[in-house]
Amino acid sequence: MTEVPAEASDTPWQWGFGEQPAYTPRHASVPVLALKRLRRSREQVVLGWFHRYPARFAADVVTAMLAQVVTEAQRPIRQVLDPFCGTASVVAAGRQLGLSAIGLELTTLGVTVGRLRLDPPSNPWEAAATCERIARIRPADTVRVHDELAQWLGDRNARLLTAWQPALEDIDDRRLRRFATVALSQSLRPSSRWLAGSIKVTADPDREPIPLEHSLPRWARQLARDCDTEQAALTDVNDIFGQRRPPATILRGDAKQVPLRDASVDAVVTSPPYFVTYDYFEIQRLTYLAFGWPMRRSNQIGAKYGHLSVAGEVQLPPAFQRWYESDFNGEKSALGRALRAYVQDLRTHLAEAARVLAPGGLVAYSVANSVRAGRVFDLAAGFEQLLAEVGFSEIRAIPRAQAGRRILPPGRDPKSGRFSSNVRSAGVREYIVLGRLP
């Protein structure tokens, strides 16, 4: 790696809203009943921030869900599965509770962040220092990144990224390389013309990209703190279990084809993709362009576009049928086709969940009802009906108190797609949907 002073930047800049790395780890207390069942567990779950990844689990939500299945289980919970694991919050929290956990994730970015949090560099602050050394490499003379990415970043940042990519590829230690990859991924959006805080692919023509040499060290330090925080939380777990600490694993895969044997897990704890809410690849488009990762959009559940019409009668759960037939005009509209495909994919996934669950096993899905055209889109009721179709029993939806952290904020800005905390525009109500496999 060539370590030389960075070329001075004359570009004025300031941190935009939501871009300053100032995110603090979140703590959640484990309910007493769950502690009694677990016997060997931390009394608090601590989760770092790690990445601007959409719909990350709040610590109190994931802790409450894990505690719920532990207290309601008919036998000890030995293996937990999160088939939509994102950045592995459920897996990380489960490990702190002394539970063996497996996460399944479709996206390359989610897998990369999840594996980093479960297996970070031995010294995260030395990893951050490596990122600082990369940030001192001068810009290349020419741009050799994807043309679209260069337009987002601007010429100087594109030349910096061109110069840094070989240094990143030269890192032999996979944990250190993973750390630098995630830190750089997190640095791309604030160093681009992406509309600050937006979850949509929206350019801000008036935004001056923050120089990458400023973004990368700052986000690397944030990442080091997150790694340190969760590793410190595992100290108690190590003291309890010693060398036999419960394993935590992230697998790359599709929740519609779970790569586990029949009856191999005791509980499924997750938050499924919502109907036409996120495109998890498009939201992180800059990262996928930077690293040349494939965007497997066709495997996503809940996408709005790309669904072919089907002939014949379509039967959906009652909670969705009116939306499909009347509001969305069936197969004649993109939303109608999307809803039918969404339900089909959920049915396929839930059949897989039932297959890998042991008899008596529990599922816990965090879902949120939204408001569309002045009416509640009752995802919670639809999920209850889908679980019943597959053969689950003891199904119920528990409203989640929303005084603190939310699965999703209450409303969305129509321009940026950013979720808003303005309660006057509240359009989200949260539930934990539970079921047991007979």
XYZ file of N, CA, C and O in Angstrom, residues 53 85-88 103-119 178 182 249-254 281 288 293 296:
136
model
N -28.015 0.532 6.901
C -28.739 -0.532 6.205
C -30.228 -0.373 6.534
O -30.582 -0.100 7.680
N -32.056 -12.027 7.687
C -31.265 -11.533 8.813
C -30.651 -10.166 8.601
O -30.163 -9.572 9.571
N -30.646 -9.618 7.371
C -30.076 -8.288 7.180
C -28.651 -8.232 7.683
O -27.783 -8.983 7.237
N -28.399 -7.359 8.660
C -27.050 -7.221 9.213
C -26.862 -8.032 10.488
O -25.962 -7.772 11.275
N -27.721 -8.997 10.727
C -27.542 -10.035 11.763
C -27.803 -9.554 13.184
O -27.192 -10.056 14.135
N -28.265 -16.993 10.700
C -28.894 -15.965 9.886
C -28.783 -16.313 8.416
O -27.738 -16.794 7.963
N -29.845 -16.092 7.675
C -29.863 -16.312 6.234
C -30.124 -14.971 5.565
O -31.074 -14.258 5.935
N -29.295 -14.586 4.605
C -29.429 -13.272 3.982
C -29.143 -13.355 2.490
O -28.199 -14.016 2.053
N -29.977 -12.666 1.718
C -29.879 -12.691 0.254
C -28.808 -11.738 -0.268
O -28.129 -12.041 -1.252
N -28.646 -10.568 0.352
C -27.806 -9.522 -0.212
C -26.350 -9.671 0.215
O -26.049 -10.024 1.350
N -25.463 -9.352 -0.714
C -24.030 -9.417 -0.414
C -23.656 -8.433 0.681
O -22.851 -8.750 1.566
N -24.230 -7.235 0.652
C -23.895 -6.242 1.678
C -24.353 -6.708 3.054
O -23.602 -6.604 4.030
N -25.569 -7.214 3.161
C -26.050 -7.696 4.443
C -25.171 -8.801 5.002
O -24.824 -8.804 6.193
N -24.789 -9.749 4.152
C -23.912 -10.843 4.581
C -22.570 -10.300 5.057
O -22.031 -10.727 6.090
N -22.021 -9.332 4.316
C -20.710 -8.771 4.661
C -20.752 -8.058 6.006
O -19.873 -8.257 6.864
N -21.778 -7.233 6.232
C -21.901 -6.527 7.510
C -22.147 -7.523 8.642
O -21.558 -7.429 9.723
N -23.024 -8.503 8.399
C -23.332 -9.487 9.427
C -22.121 -10.298 9.840
O -21.884 -10.534 11.041
N -21.334 -10.720 8.870
C -20.135 -11.499 9.202
C -19.097 -10.638 9.912
O -18.361 -11.131 10.774
N -19.034 -9.353 9.573
C -18.125 -8.466 10.283
C -18.504 -8.350 11.752
O -17.638 -8.453 12.632
N -19.790 -8.151 12.043
C -20.181 -7.956 13.441
C -19.996 -9.240 14.252
O -19.712 -9.191 15.444
N -20.120 -10.399 13.630
C -19.956 -11.656 14.359
C -18.491 -12.083 14.459
O -18.114 -12.806 15.391
N -17.676 -11.641 13.505
C -16.264 -12.053 13.483
C -15.409 -10.856 13.061
O -14.860 -10.822 11.970
N -12.821 -7.182 5.200
C -14.263 -7.013 5.387
C -14.568 -5.708 6.125
O -15.499 -4.972 5.769
N -16.793 -2.570 4.544
C -17.996 -2.010 5.150
C -17.812 -0.518 5.442
O -18.720 0.293 5.215
N -23.870 -17.999 13.051
C -23.481 -18.211 11.654
C -24.346 -17.380 10.722
O -25.547 -17.235 10.944
N -23.722 -16.851 9.670
C -24.454 -16.164 8.603
C -24.279 -16.965 7.316
O -23.148 -17.252 6.899
N -25.388 -17.314 6.686
C -25.373 -18.015 5.407
C -25.942 -17.096 4.325
O -26.900 -16.369 4.573
N -25.342 -17.138 3.152
C -25.924 -16.424 2.025
C -26.973 -17.338 1.380
O -26.676 -18.488 1.040
N -28.192 -16.837 1.228
C -29.218 -17.689 0.651
C -30.558 -17.005 0.575
O -30.722 -15.840 0.969
N -31.523 -17.740 0.068
C -32.869 -17.254 -0.206
C -33.832 -17.860 0.815
O -33.855 -19.080 1.016
N -31.327 -3.703 -2.825
C -30.170 -3.495 -3.688
C -30.109 -2.044 -4.164
O -29.048 -1.420 -4.152
N -22.954 -1.433 -4.477
C -22.922 -2.514 -5.470
C -22.173 -2.097 -6.733
O -21.466 -2.912 -7.348
N -20.654 -5.992 -7.183
C -21.458 -7.098 -6.681
C -22.745 -7.240 -7.494
O -23.320 -6.245 -7.941
N -29.307 -9.153 -7.104
C -30.250 -10.245 -7.379
C -31.687 -9.806 -7.074
O -32.347 -10.344 -6.188
